[in-house]
Short mmCIF file of C-alpha atoms in Angstrom, two decimals:
data_model
loop_
_atom_site.label_atom_id
_atom_site.label_comp_id
_atom_site.label_asym_id
_atom_site.label_seq_id
_atom_site.Cartn_x
_atom_site.Cartn_y
_atom_site.Cartn_z
CA UNK A 1 11.26 -11.56 -4.15
CA UNK A 2 8.35 -13.59 -2.76
CA UNK A 3 10.06 -15.71 -0.18
CA UNK A 4 8.60 -15.02 3.27
CA UNK A 5 10.95 -14.99 6.24
CA UNK A 6 9.32 -15.84 9.58
CA UNK A 7 8.98 -12.81 11.81
CA UNK A 8 10.56 -10.39 9.39
CA UNK A 9 9.29 -7.23 7.88
CA UNK A 10 11.42 -5.16 5.52
CA UNK A 11 11.28 -2.10 3.32
CA UNK A 12 12.86 -2.35 -0.06
CA UNK A 13 13.55 0.51 -2.36
CA UNK A 14 11.20 -0.30 -5.27
CA UNK A 15 9.44 1.35 -8.15
CA UNK A 16 6.28 -0.59 -8.97
CA UNK A 17 6.07 1.40 -12.12
CA UNK A 18 9.70 0.88 -13.20
CA UNK A 19 9.09 -2.02 -15.52
CA UNK A 20 12.02 -3.87 -14.07
CA UNK A 21 10.18 -7.14 -14.08
CA UNK A 22 7.75 -8.46 -16.72
CA UNK A 23 4.23 -7.04 -16.31
CA UNK A 24 1.64 -9.18 -14.73
CA UNK A 25 -1.05 -10.19 -17.30
CA UNK A 26 -4.18 -8.20 -16.86
CA UNK A 27 -6.39 -11.13 -17.28
CA UNK A 28 -5.68 -13.97 -14.92
CA UNK A 29 -8.03 -16.86 -15.12
CA UNK A 30 -9.77 -18.21 -18.26
CA UNK A 31 -8.79 -16.85 -21.61
CA UNK A 32 -11.39 -14.42 -23.00
CA UNK A 33 -13.53 -15.79 -25.73
CA UNK A 34 -13.93 -14.29 -29.18
CA UNK A 35 -16.42 -11.77 -27.89
CA UNK A 36 -14.19 -10.49 -25.12
CA UNK A 37 -11.02 -8.41 -25.08
CA UNK A 38 -8.30 -8.54 -22.47
CA UNK A 39 -8.11 -5.44 -20.28
CA UNK A 40 -4.64 -4.73 -21.24
CA UNK A 41 -5.56 -4.33 -24.88
CA UNK A 42 -8.01 -1.62 -23.98
CA UNK A 43 -5.81 0.33 -21.63
CA UNK A 44 -6.08 4.01 -22.36
CA UNK A 45 -6.48 7.30 -20.35
CA UNK A 46 -8.12 10.65 -20.59
CA UNK A 47 -5.86 13.65 -20.13
CA UNK A 48 -7.19 15.62 -17.12
CA UNK A 49 -7.58 18.83 -19.06
CA UNK A 50 -10.32 17.21 -21.20
CA UNK A 51 -12.39 16.11 -18.20
CA UNK A 52 -14.85 18.62 -16.72
CA UNK A 53 -17.80 17.25 -14.73
CA UNK A 54 -21.01 19.20 -14.37
CA UNK A 55 -21.02 20.25 -10.60
CA UNK A 56 -24.89 20.49 -10.72
CA UNK A 57 -25.34 16.73 -11.15
CA UNK A 58 -22.37 14.76 -12.22
CA UNK A 59 -22.60 12.31 -9.30
CA UNK A 60 -26.44 12.26 -9.36
CA UNK A 61 -27.00 10.69 -12.73
CA UNK A 62 -28.96 7.44 -12.16
CA UNK A 63 -28.27 4.20 -13.90
CA UNK A 64 -31.62 3.04 -15.23
CA UNK A 65 -31.77 -0.75 -15.37
CA UNK A 66 -33.49 -2.73 -18.05
CA UNK A 67 -33.21 -5.36 -15.32
CA UNK A 68 -33.29 -4.64 -11.62
CA UNK A 69 -30.28 -2.99 -9.87
CA UNK A 70 -30.27 -2.74 -6.12
CA UNK A 71 -29.38 0.67 -4.90
CA UNK A 72 -26.74 0.63 -2.13
CA UNK A 73 -26.05 3.55 0.21
CA UNK A 74 -25.65 6.91 -1.49
CA UNK A 75 -25.26 6.66 -5.27
CA UNK A 76 -23.71 3.18 -5.72
CA UNK A 77 -25.55 0.26 -7.24
CA UNK A 78 -25.36 -3.49 -6.85
CA UNK A 79 -25.60 -5.06 -10.32
CA UNK A 80 -26.48 -8.58 -11.22
CA UNK A 81 -26.27 -10.16 -14.57
CA UNK A 82 -28.23 -8.25 -17.19
CA UNK A 83 -28.44 -4.99 -19.08
CA UNK A 84 -28.40 -1.47 -17.74
CA UNK A 85 -29.06 1.79 -19.46
CA UNK A 86 -26.60 4.60 -18.98
CA UNK A 87 -27.37 8.29 -19.33
CA UNK A 88 -26.02 9.72 -22.49
CA UNK A 89 -23.26 12.41 -21.83
CA UNK A 90 -23.95 15.75 -23.31
CA UNK A 91 -20.42 16.22 -24.57
CA UNK A 92 -18.22 14.18 -26.88
CA UNK A 93 -15.84 13.22 -24.15
CA UNK A 94 -17.90 10.20 -22.97
CA UNK A 95 -18.69 8.98 -19.53
CA UNK A 96 -17.01 6.92 -16.87
CA UNK A 97 -18.18 3.69 -15.29
CA UNK A 98 -16.66 2.79 -11.91
CA UNK A 99 -16.77 -0.84 -11.06
CA UNK A 100 -15.73 -2.10 -7.56
CA UNK A 101 -15.45 -5.63 -6.24
CA UNK A 102 -15.06 -5.35 -2.46
CA UNK A 103 -16.86 -8.62 -1.98
CA UNK A 104 -17.75 -11.26 -4.55
CA UNK A 105 -21.26 -12.62 -4.47
CA UNK A 106 -23.36 -14.73 -6.74
CA UNK A 107 -22.35 -17.61 -9.01
CA UNK A 108 -19.77 -17.66 -11.65
CA UNK A 109 -16.02 -16.87 -11.87
CA UNK A 110 -15.22 -14.12 -14.24
CA UNK A 111 -17.25 -11.14 -15.57
CA UNK A 112 -17.85 -10.23 -19.17
CA UNK A 113 -18.71 -6.51 -19.63
CA UNK A 114 -19.67 -4.73 -22.87
CA UNK A 115 -21.52 -1.56 -23.91
CA UNK A 116 -23.96 -1.25 -26.74
CA UNK A 117 -24.25 2.18 -28.17
CA UNK A 118 -20.62 3.01 -27.61
CA UNK A 119 -17.72 3.54 -29.98
CA UNK A 120 -15.65 0.42 -30.59
CA UNK A 121 -12.95 -0.74 -28.24
CA UNK A 122 -9.70 0.97 -29.42
CA UNK A 123 -7.20 -0.84 -31.61
CA UNK A 124 -3.50 -0.35 -31.79
CA UNK A 125 -4.06 2.48 -34.36
CA UNK A 126 -6.84 4.20 -32.33
CA UNK A 127 -7.10 7.72 -33.80
CA UNK A 128 -8.77 9.17 -30.63
CA UNK A 129 -6.38 11.46 -28.88
CA UNK A 130 -5.92 9.42 -25.79
CA UNK A 131 -2.44 8.82 -24.43
CA UNK A 132 -1.11 5.75 -22.76
CA UNK A 133 -0.96 5.63 -18.99
CA UNK A 134 1.99 3.23 -18.57
CA UNK A 135 4.10 5.14 -15.99
CA UNK A 136 7.61 6.24 -16.98
CA UNK A 137 10.40 4.09 -15.61
CA UNK A 138 12.22 5.17 -12.46
CA UNK A 139 15.48 3.26 -12.95
CA UNK A 140 17.32 4.80 -10.06
CA UNK A 141 15.04 3.12 -7.51
CA UNK A 142 16.02 -0.41 -8.41
CA UNK A 143 13.60 -3.32 -8.48
CA UNK A 144 12.24 -5.56 -5.67
CA UNK A 145 9.29 -5.78 -3.50
CA UNK A 146 9.10 -4.97 0.18
CA UNK A 147 8.22 -8.11 2.08
CA UNK A 148 6.68 -8.80 5.27
CA UNK A 149 7.36 -12.26 6.45
CA UNK A 150 5.25 -14.11 8.90
CA UNK A 151 5.03 -17.55 10.41
CA UNK A 152 3.49 -20.37 8.53
CA UNK A 153 -0.30 -20.66 8.93
CA UNK A 154 -1.11 -21.89 12.39
CA UNK A 155 2.46 -21.44 13.50
CA UNK A 156 3.58 -19.78 16.69
CA UNK A 157 4.02 -16.05 17.37
CA UNK A 158 6.33 -14.58 19.99
CA UNK A 159 4.59 -14.68 23.34
CA UNK A 160 2.84 -11.69 24.84
CA UNK A 161 5.00 -8.68 25.70
CA UNK A 162 7.42 -9.33 28.51
CA UNK A 163 10.92 -8.53 29.59
CA UNK A 164 13.31 -11.00 28.03
CA UNK A 165 16.60 -9.72 29.37
CA UNK A 166 17.15 -6.76 31.60
CA UNK A 167 20.23 -5.16 30.15
CA UNK A 168 21.26 -1.60 29.47
CA UNK A 169 22.61 -0.11 26.26
CA UNK A 170 26.39 -0.64 26.09
CA UNK A 171 28.79 1.57 24.10
CA UNK A 172 29.68 -1.47 21.95
CA UNK A 173 27.17 -4.11 20.98
CA UNK A 174 27.13 -7.02 18.50
CA UNK A 175 23.88 -7.68 16.65
CA UNK A 176 22.75 -10.70 14.61
CA UNK A 177 21.87 -8.90 11.33
CA UNK A 178 19.64 -10.61 8.69
CA UNK A 179 20.44 -10.10 5.05
CA UNK A 180 17.03 -10.33 3.44
CA UNK A 181 16.98 -11.44 -0.15
CA UNK A 182 19.97 -13.86 0.20
CA UNK A 183 19.27 -17.64 0.49
CA UNK A 184 19.52 -19.02 4.02
CA UNK A 185 22.20 -21.69 4.64
CA UNK A 186 21.10 -25.25 5.24
CA UNK A 187 19.34 -25.61 8.52
CA UNK A 188 18.98 -21.84 9.04
CA UNK A 189 16.00 -19.48 8.75
CA UNK A 190 17.94 -16.64 7.31
CA UNK A 191 21.26 -15.55 5.83
CA UNK A 192 22.67 -13.53 8.75
CA UNK A 193 25.92 -12.21 10.09
CA UNK A 194 27.24 -11.02 13.46
CA UNK A 195 28.00 -7.23 13.18
CA UNK A 196 30.03 -5.41 15.80
CA UNK A 197 28.74 -1.85 16.33
CA UNK A 198 29.40 1.22 18.39
CA UNK A 199 26.94 3.69 19.86
CA UNK A 200 27.27 7.12 18.39
CA UNK A 201 23.98 8.77 19.49
CA UNK A 202 21.54 8.57 22.34
CA UNK A 203 18.46 10.73 22.30
CA UNK A 204 15.12 10.74 24.09
CA UNK A 205 13.64 7.92 22.04
CA UNK A 206 16.48 6.08 20.34
CA UNK A 207 20.05 4.81 20.39
CA UNK A 208 21.91 4.81 17.10
CA UNK A 209 24.54 2.11 16.68
CA UNK A 210 26.84 2.16 13.62
CA UNK A 211 28.73 -0.72 12.09
CA UNK A 212 32.15 -0.68 13.67
CA UNK A 213 33.79 -0.88 10.29
CA UNK A 214 32.40 2.54 9.30
CA UNK A 215 34.63 5.31 10.51
CA UNK A 216 34.12 8.03 7.91
CA UNK A 217 33.16 11.27 9.69
CA UNK A 218 30.46 12.00 7.11
CA UNK A 219 28.79 8.63 7.75
CA UNK A 220 28.90 9.25 11.57
CA UNK A 221 27.37 12.71 11.13
CA UNK A 222 24.54 11.30 8.95
CA UNK A 223 23.84 8.59 11.41
CA UNK A 224 23.52 11.18 14.20
CA UNK A 225 21.24 13.24 11.95
CA UNK A 226 19.09 10.19 11.56
CA UNK A 227 18.84 9.78 15.37
CA UNK A 228 17.96 13.43 15.74
CA UNK A 229 15.22 13.11 13.08
CA UNK A 230 13.79 9.99 14.69
CA UNK A 231 13.54 11.83 18.08
CA UNK A 232 12.21 15.05 16.58
CA UNK A 233 9.89 13.84 13.77
CA UNK A 234 9.58 10.13 13.23
CA UNK A 235 8.83 8.88 16.73
CA UNK A 236 6.26 11.57 17.60
CA UNK A 237 4.49 11.26 14.28
CA UNK A 238 4.10 7.48 14.31
CA UNK A 239 3.27 7.07 17.95
CA UNK A 240 0.84 10.03 17.73
CA UNK A 241 -1.02 8.31 14.91
CA UNK A 242 -0.81 4.56 15.77
CA UNK A 243 -0.30 4.49 19.59
CA UNK A 244 2.50 4.26 22.08
CA UNK A 245 5.73 2.40 21.47
CA UNK A 246 6.73 -0.33 23.89
CA UNK A 247 7.87 1.26 27.23
CA UNK A 248 9.76 -0.54 28.67
CA UNK A 249 11.08 -2.73 25.79
CA UNK A 250 11.82 -6.43 25.88
CA UNK A 251 15.20 -5.45 27.54
CA UNK A 252 13.67 -2.90 29.94
CA UNK A 253 15.17 -0.19 27.73
CA UNK A 254 12.55 2.36 26.69
CA UNK A 255 14.56 3.64 23.67
CA UNK A 256 14.43 2.04 20.23
CA UNK A 257 17.74 0.65 18.83
CA UNK A 258 18.52 1.97 15.36
CA UNK A 259 21.27 -0.33 13.99
CA UNK A 260 23.03 1.09 10.85
CA UNK A 261 25.08 -1.35 8.73
CA UNK A 262 25.50 -2.14 5.04
CA UNK A 263 24.73 -5.73 5.79
CA UNK A 264 21.00 -4.88 5.74
CA UNK A 265 21.29 -4.60 1.92
CA UNK A 266 24.00 -7.38 1.87
CA UNK A 267 26.41 -4.53 0.97
CA UNK A 268 24.35 -3.37 -1.90
CA UNK A 269 23.31 -6.79 -3.32
CA UNK A 270 19.65 -6.30 -2.47
CA UNK A 271 17.42 -3.24 -2.27
CA UNK A 272 16.48 -3.43 1.32
CA UNK A 273 16.49 -0.09 3.15
CA UNK A 274 15.32 -1.25 6.57
CA UNK A 275 13.58 -4.01 8.43
CA UNK A 276 11.98 -5.01 11.71
CA UNK A 277 12.33 -8.46 12.90
CA UNK A 278 9.65 -10.02 15.08
CA UNK A 279 12.04 -12.70 16.13
CA UNK A 280 13.89 -10.07 18.27
CA UNK A 281 10.78 -10.01 20.43
CA UNK A 282 11.22 -13.73 21.38
CA UNK A 283 13.55 -15.44 23.78
CA UNK A 284 16.47 -17.18 21.99
CA UNK A 285 15.61 -20.86 21.41
CA UNK A 286 18.54 -23.01 20.07
CA UNK A 287 16.08 -25.50 18.69
CA UNK A 288 14.21 -22.97 16.47
CA UNK A 289 16.23 -21.49 13.62
CA UNK A 290 13.94 -18.51 13.35
CA UNK A 291 14.48 -17.26 16.90
CA UNK A 292 17.82 -18.81 17.96
CA UNK A 293 19.74 -15.57 17.27
CA UNK A 294 17.07 -13.23 18.66
CA UNK A 295 18.67 -9.88 19.57
CA UNK A 296 16.13 -9.41 22.41
CA UNK A 297 15.85 -5.74 21.55
CA UNK A 298 13.19 -3.31 20.19
CA UNK A 299 15.36 -2.69 17.12
CA UNK A 300 15.18 -1.45 13.51
CA UNK A 301 17.97 -2.38 11.16
CA UNK A 302 18.90 0.26 8.53
CA UNK A 303 21.01 0.11 5.41
CA UNK A 304 24.15 2.27 5.83
CA UNK A 305 24.59 2.58 2.10
CA UNK A 306 21.57 4.86 1.69
CA UNK A 307 22.48 6.92 4.73
CA UNK A 308 23.15 10.03 2.71
CA UNK A 309 21.64 13.45 2.61
CA UNK A 310 20.28 12.86 -0.95
CA UNK A 311 18.50 9.62 0.08
CA UNK A 312 17.03 10.89 3.32
CA UNK A 313 13.43 11.06 2.18
CA UNK A 314 13.33 7.48 0.99
CA UNK A 315 15.41 6.15 3.93
CA UNK A 316 13.40 8.06 6.56
CA UNK A 317 10.18 6.93 4.91
CA UNK A 318 11.48 3.38 5.29
CA UNK A 319 12.32 3.99 9.03
CA UNK A 320 8.87 5.36 9.72
CA UNK A 321 7.38 2.38 7.94
CA UNK A 322 9.35 -0.16 9.85
CA UNK A 323 8.79 1.65 13.15
CA UNK A 324 5.12 1.37 12.54
CA UNK A 325 5.45 -2.39 12.17
CA UNK A 326 7.16 -2.49 15.56
CA UNK A 327 4.39 -0.34 17.23
CA UNK A 328 1.66 -2.33 15.46
CA UNK A 329 3.08 -5.73 16.36
CA UNK A 330 3.81 -4.95 20.04
CA UNK A 331 0.40 -3.44 20.55
CA UNK A 332 -1.70 -6.07 18.72
CA UNK A 333 0.06 -9.40 19.29
CA UNK A 334 -0.92 -9.73 22.92
CA UNK A 335 -4.60 -9.32 21.91
CA UNK A 336 -4.52 -12.11 19.34
CA UNK A 337 -4.79 -15.85 19.78
CA UNK A 338 -1.65 -17.86 19.29
CA UNK A 339 -0.88 -18.43 15.57
CA UNK A 340 -2.81 -15.36 14.49
CA UNK A 341 -1.25 -12.19 13.12
CA UNK A 342 -2.53 -9.13 11.26
CA UNK A 343 -3.13 -9.75 7.56
CA UNK A 344 -0.26 -8.72 5.26
CA UNK A 345 -2.23 -6.24 3.14
CA UNK A 346 -3.55 -4.20 6.14
CA UNK A 347 -0.31 -4.34 8.04
CA UNK A 348 1.58 -2.98 5.07
CA UNK A 349 -1.13 -0.41 4.14
CA UNK A 350 -0.92 1.08 7.66
CA UNK A 351 2.85 1.02 7.71
CA UNK A 352 3.05 2.74 4.29
CA UNK A 353 0.70 5.41 5.57
CA UNK A 354 3.03 5.89 8.56
CA UNK A 355 5.59 7.16 6.12
CA UNK A 356 3.05 9.76 4.98
CA UNK A 357 2.21 10.70 8.55
CA UNK A 358 5.95 11.39 9.11
CA UNK A 359 6.00 13.75 6.17
CA UNK A 360 7.36 11.38 3.48
CA UNK A 361 4.52 11.37 0.87
CA UNK A 362 4.23 10.70 -2.86
CA UNK A 363 5.23 14.35 -3.30
CA UNK A 364 8.32 14.23 -1.06
CA UNK A 365 9.71 10.63 -1.41
CA UNK A 366 10.54 9.11 -4.84
CA UNK A 367 9.90 5.60 -3.44
CA UNK A 368 6.35 6.63 -2.18
CA UNK A 369 5.77 8.29 -5.65
CA UNK A 370 6.82 5.02 -7.30
CA UNK A 371 4.23 3.02 -5.37
CA UNK A 372 1.43 5.45 -6.34
CA UNK A 373 2.43 5.93 -9.93
CA UNK A 374 2.72 2.15 -10.34
CA UNK A 375 -0.77 1.60 -8.98
CA UNK A 376 -2.33 4.39 -11.11
CA UNK A 377 -0.57 3.03 -14.31
CA UNK A 378 -2.35 -0.34 -13.99
CA UNK A 379 -4.96 0.09 -11.26
CA UNK A 380 -7.11 -2.75 -12.82
CA UNK A 381 -4.19 -5.16 -12.03
CA UNK A 382 -4.09 -4.37 -8.32
CA UNK A 383 -6.13 -5.90 -5.62
CA UNK A 384 -6.10 -4.23 -2.20
CA UNK A 385 -5.92 -7.50 -0.44
CA UNK A 386 -4.39 -10.04 -2.88
CA UNK A 387 -0.75 -9.15 -2.56
CA UNK A 388 0.80 -12.12 -4.27
CA UNK A 389 -1.36 -11.69 -7.32
CA UNK A 390 -0.36 -8.06 -7.80
CA UNK A 391 2.35 -6.75 -10.09
CA UNK A 392 5.79 -7.27 -8.38
CA UNK A 393 3.91 -9.15 -5.59
CA UNK A 394 2.84 -6.21 -3.47
CA UNK A 395 0.09 -3.66 -3.02
CA UNK A 396 1.75 -0.58 -1.44
CA UNK A 397 0.17 1.88 -3.84
CA UNK A 398 -3.51 0.85 -3.30
CA UNK A 399 -2.96 0.32 0.38
CA UNK A 400 -1.41 3.71 0.78
CA UNK A 401 -4.33 5.40 -1.17
CA UNK A 402 -7.04 3.48 0.65
CA UNK A 403 -5.85 4.36 4.13
CA UNK A 404 -5.25 7.92 3.04
CA UNK A 405 -8.89 8.06 1.80
CA UNK A 406 -10.21 6.63 5.09
CA UNK A 407 -8.29 9.22 7.17
CA UNK A 408 -9.49 11.99 4.89
CA UNK A 409 -13.12 10.96 5.30
CA UNK A 410 -13.29 9.62 8.93
CA UNK A 411 -10.26 11.19 10.72
CA UNK A 412 -7.15 9.43 11.90
CA UNK A 413 -8.39 8.19 15.28
CA UNK A 414 -9.12 4.74 13.79
CA UNK A 415 -5.36 4.18 12.98
CA UNK A 416 -4.50 3.53 16.66
CA UNK A 417 -7.64 1.43 16.95
CA UNK A 418 -6.60 -0.75 14.10
CA UNK A 419 -3.00 -1.14 15.48
CA UNK A 420 -4.37 -2.31 18.81
CA UNK A 421 -7.39 -4.38 17.59
CA UNK A 422 -8.29 -7.97 18.45
CA UNK A 423 -9.49 -8.55 14.84
CA UNK A 424 -7.37 -8.76 11.74
CA UNK A 425 -7.79 -7.93 8.11
CA UNK A 426 -11.12 -6.85 6.79
CA UNK A 427 -12.77 -7.54 10.15
CA UNK A 428 -10.45 -5.13 11.80
CA UNK A 429 -11.29 -2.33 9.41
CA UNK A 430 -14.91 -3.21 9.20
CA UNK A 431 -15.32 -2.91 13.02
CA UNK A 432 -13.75 0.54 12.95
CA UNK A 433 -15.85 1.66 9.93
CA UNK A 434 -19.19 0.42 11.29
CA UNK A 435 -18.56 2.44 14.43
CA UNK A 436 -18.47 5.43 12.02
CA UNK A 437 -21.59 4.67 10.15
CA UNK A 438 -20.01 2.84 7.15
CA UNK A 439 -18.49 -0.66 6.53
CA UNK A 440 -15.59 -2.11 4.65
CA UNK A 441 -17.56 -3.04 1.46
CA UNK A 442 -19.30 0.40 1.27
CA UNK A 443 -16.06 2.36 2.07
CA UNK A 444 -14.19 0.33 -0.67
CA UNK A 445 -16.78 1.12 -3.27
CA UNK A 446 -16.82 4.85 -2.25
CA UNK A 447 -13.09 4.88 -2.46
CA UNK A 448 -13.09 3.50 -6.00
CA UNK A 449 -15.28 6.42 -7.11
CA UNK A 450 -13.09 8.90 -5.20
CA UNK A 451 -10.00 7.61 -7.01
CA UNK A 452 -11.56 8.52 -10.39
CA UNK A 453 -13.37 11.63 -9.23
CA UNK A 454 -10.76 13.38 -7.28
CA UNK A 455 -9.60 16.53 -9.04
CA UNK A 456 -12.41 16.34 -11.48
CA UNK A 457 -15.47 17.22 -9.33
CA UNK A 458 -15.53 18.77 -5.88
CA UNK A 459 -17.45 16.67 -3.33
CA UNK A 460 -17.32 18.54 -0.03
CA UNK A 461 -18.83 15.50 1.74
CA UNK A 462 -15.62 13.74 1.22
CA UNK A 463 -17.43 10.60 0.24
CA UNK A 464 -16.48 10.58 -3.40
CA UNK A 465 -13.26 12.66 -3.42
CA UNK A 466 -10.23 13.25 -1.13
CA UNK A 467 -10.39 16.23 1.07
CA UNK A 468 -6.73 16.94 1.51
CA UNK A 469 -4.82 15.05 -1.12
CA UNK A 470 -4.49 15.98 -4.78
CA UNK A 471 -4.23 12.83 -6.97
CA UNK A 472 -3.74 14.75 -10.15
CA UNK A 473 -0.91 17.21 -10.79
CA UNK A 474 2.79 17.55 -11.01
CA UNK A 475 5.25 16.27 -8.34
CA UNK A 476 9.05 16.58 -8.23
CA UNK A 477 9.17 13.03 -9.64
CA UNK A 478 6.57 13.11 -12.41
CA UNK A 479 2.93 13.88 -13.14
CA UNK A 480 0.00 11.98 -11.66
CA UNK A 481 -3.32 11.92 -13.42
CA UNK A 482 -5.28 9.47 -11.34
CA UNK A 483 -5.82 5.77 -12.25
CA UNK A 484 -5.76 4.67 -15.86
CA UNK A 485 -9.10 4.31 -17.63
CA UNK A 486 -9.97 1.28 -19.85
CA UNK A 487 -11.84 2.04 -23.04
CA UNK A 488 -14.94 -0.06 -23.11
CA UNK A 489 -17.21 -0.67 -26.15
CA UNK A 490 -19.38 -3.34 -27.71
CA UNK A 491 -16.49 -5.77 -28.06
CA UNK A 492 -16.31 -5.88 -24.28
CA UNK A 493 -13.77 -6.66 -21.57
CA UNK A 494 -12.97 -9.74 -19.67
CA UNK A 495 -12.88 -9.02 -15.96
CA UNK A 496 -11.22 -11.67 -13.70
CA UNK A 497 -13.29 -12.54 -10.68
CA UNK A 498 -10.88 -11.03 -8.17
CA UNK A 499 -11.86 -9.34 -4.96
CA UNK A 500 -11.00 -5.77 -3.87
CA UNK A 501 -10.16 -4.34 -7.21
CA UNK A 502 -11.25 -0.81 -8.38
CA UNK A 503 -11.87 -0.52 -12.09
CA UNK A 504 -12.44 2.57 -14.18
CA UNK A 505 -13.91 2.38 -17.73
CA UNK A 506 -14.28 5.10 -20.17
CA UNK A 507 -17.24 4.92 -22.55
CA UNK A 508 -17.34 7.00 -25.71
CA UNK A 509 -20.78 7.07 -27.16
CA UNK A 510 -21.46 6.11 -30.85
CA UNK A 511 -22.86 9.32 -32.44
CA UNK A 512 -25.37 7.20 -34.34
CA UNK A 513 -27.01 5.75 -31.27
CA UNK A 514 -28.95 7.45 -28.43
CA UNK A 515 -28.44 5.61 -25.23
CA UNK A 516 -25.54 3.26 -24.24
CA UNK A 517 -26.40 0.08 -22.44
CA UNK A 518 -24.03 -1.85 -20.24
CA UNK A 519 -24.27 -5.69 -20.43
CA UNK A 520 -22.88 -7.79 -17.68
CA UNK A 521 -22.66 -11.48 -17.02
CA UNK A 522 -21.83 -11.28 -13.29
CA UNK A 523 -22.32 -9.36 -10.14
CA UNK A 524 -20.49 -6.09 -9.42
CA UNK A 525 -20.93 -2.66 -7.78
CA UNK A 526 -20.90 0.29 -10.18
CA UNK A 527 -21.67 3.88 -10.73
CA UNK A 528 -21.67 6.21 -13.70
CA UNK A 529 -19.86 9.52 -13.78
CA UNK A 530 -21.11 11.57 -16.71
CA UNK A 531 -19.29 14.82 -17.81
#
C-alpha cells in the first residue's frame, strides 16, 4: 500500500513484524563482492541475560585508531576510511560496535566493514548459542502500512486557517467518506461514498456521529464510550503535548467530529482504523477532484468494525494518532509557504508518539507493539527518514522510538514547538535540539547507542539510555530484547549507503588474537560498547 492520496492521513492496523509481505532485502544497492557478506546472512542476537556491562567503564572505552578518528561530542567518533583498533573485551561474550549514519559525508556509495582478530562471521550452522531475532508473527493484526498522503511536490495546500462554512452540528449529517486502499474511479481522487449518520453523543470536545445503518445498542454504547474517552483522555493528552486544537473550527464549531462507519475500512476489505483528511480543511472546488467533496469539518473518520471493547487499545491509539495529525496540520500549515508540508517521517513519528502520550504504548496496544517489534527484529533495514525504502513502506517503529528518546532526554516541551514550527523535517528537529544544546546528527548518533545500551548499562545522564522506557522485557504481546545484532567478523559486511540508520554489530574475539581491528572503506559514526 504505497499509493499516496492527496491531503489524506490514515492509520492502518499493521504488524511490521508479521511477515505478511516478503522481507525487504537487507542490502539495497550494489551486490556485495566476494569479500563481503550481506547483513541478512549475519543476523543474530545476544540474549539479554548474557550481556552485563561493567558500570565502571563500559561507555568510556576509547577506540584507538591506527588512522585518525575525529572525536565528536561525548564518546562518539567520526570515522573515515581506514583501520581502527578496538579494546579487547575481558569476557568471552564479545563487544558491540554501534554505527550510525545520521548524515552521509565523504565520497563513495556503500561501506564495507570487517574486523580482524574476530571469530568468523556465522554460517547457517553457527554453533554459538545465539538465537534468531526475527520477530514472531502477529497474524491477528493483518497487513498493510499506515499511509499519509500529501499533495504532489510543489502542489497546493489548503489555505491558511479560516471559517469555510458557519454551520452548527445537526442531529443528522451526511459525510463524504473516503475508502482508503480502494482504487479511485476514473476522474476522481479517491474511492468515496456518501454516508448518512446520526449524532449519538456530544461532549465537551467532540460530537460522535454513527453510520445510520448501524442500530445495534451495543455499537451505539461503544460509540458513546469512544466519545467519553476522547473528551476525558485523548483530547487533553494530545493537545497538552502538541498544542491547542483549532477553536473555532473551519465551520465555527469548536468540537471535533468523530464519524464512525464501516466504510472507513471499506467494510473490512482494508485494514484502515481511522483517518484524517486535509481536504476537509479546504473549500469545495468542483474543478479539483481532491477537494470537490470537502466536508468542511474538523473531522476524524473511524472504522466501526473495530469499535469493540476488545479492540479499544488499538482503535483509541489510532484516534489519538489521527487527532495529532489534525492538530499538527492546523497549527503548522499557516506558517509554511504554499506547496510546503511537514515531511512524512517526522509527521508520522510525532503522531505515533501521540498514541503513547494518550496511554497506548507498546505495552498496552498490540499495534504499537508490532511497530516496535518489527523495527527491533531488523533495525538495520530501517531508516528513520526513508519511509519508502523501509520494510512494508513505513517507519513507525524507529520514529516512535526516536521521539520517545528525545522526550526522555530533553523533556516534552519541544513536541508543541515541532507541531507549530516554520521549518520541516530535519531542520524542524535540528532547530529545537540546538536550542537545547544538541543537534539532529548528534542526537541521532546518541540514540543509536541508547537503543543498544538500554537495559544493559545504567546511564543517569540519559544520553546513552532511556530514562523512563524499558526496551527489554516481557509485554502482554511478546518479549522485547532491543534491536537485533549482526555478527561481524573478518569476512565483513556490506552496508548500503543509506542515511539515518542505526546499526548494531556484535564482535566475538578470536581467542588466538589479542586485539580486534575494524576496517572500513567509508565514513561513519561509531562507538564501542565493551562488556
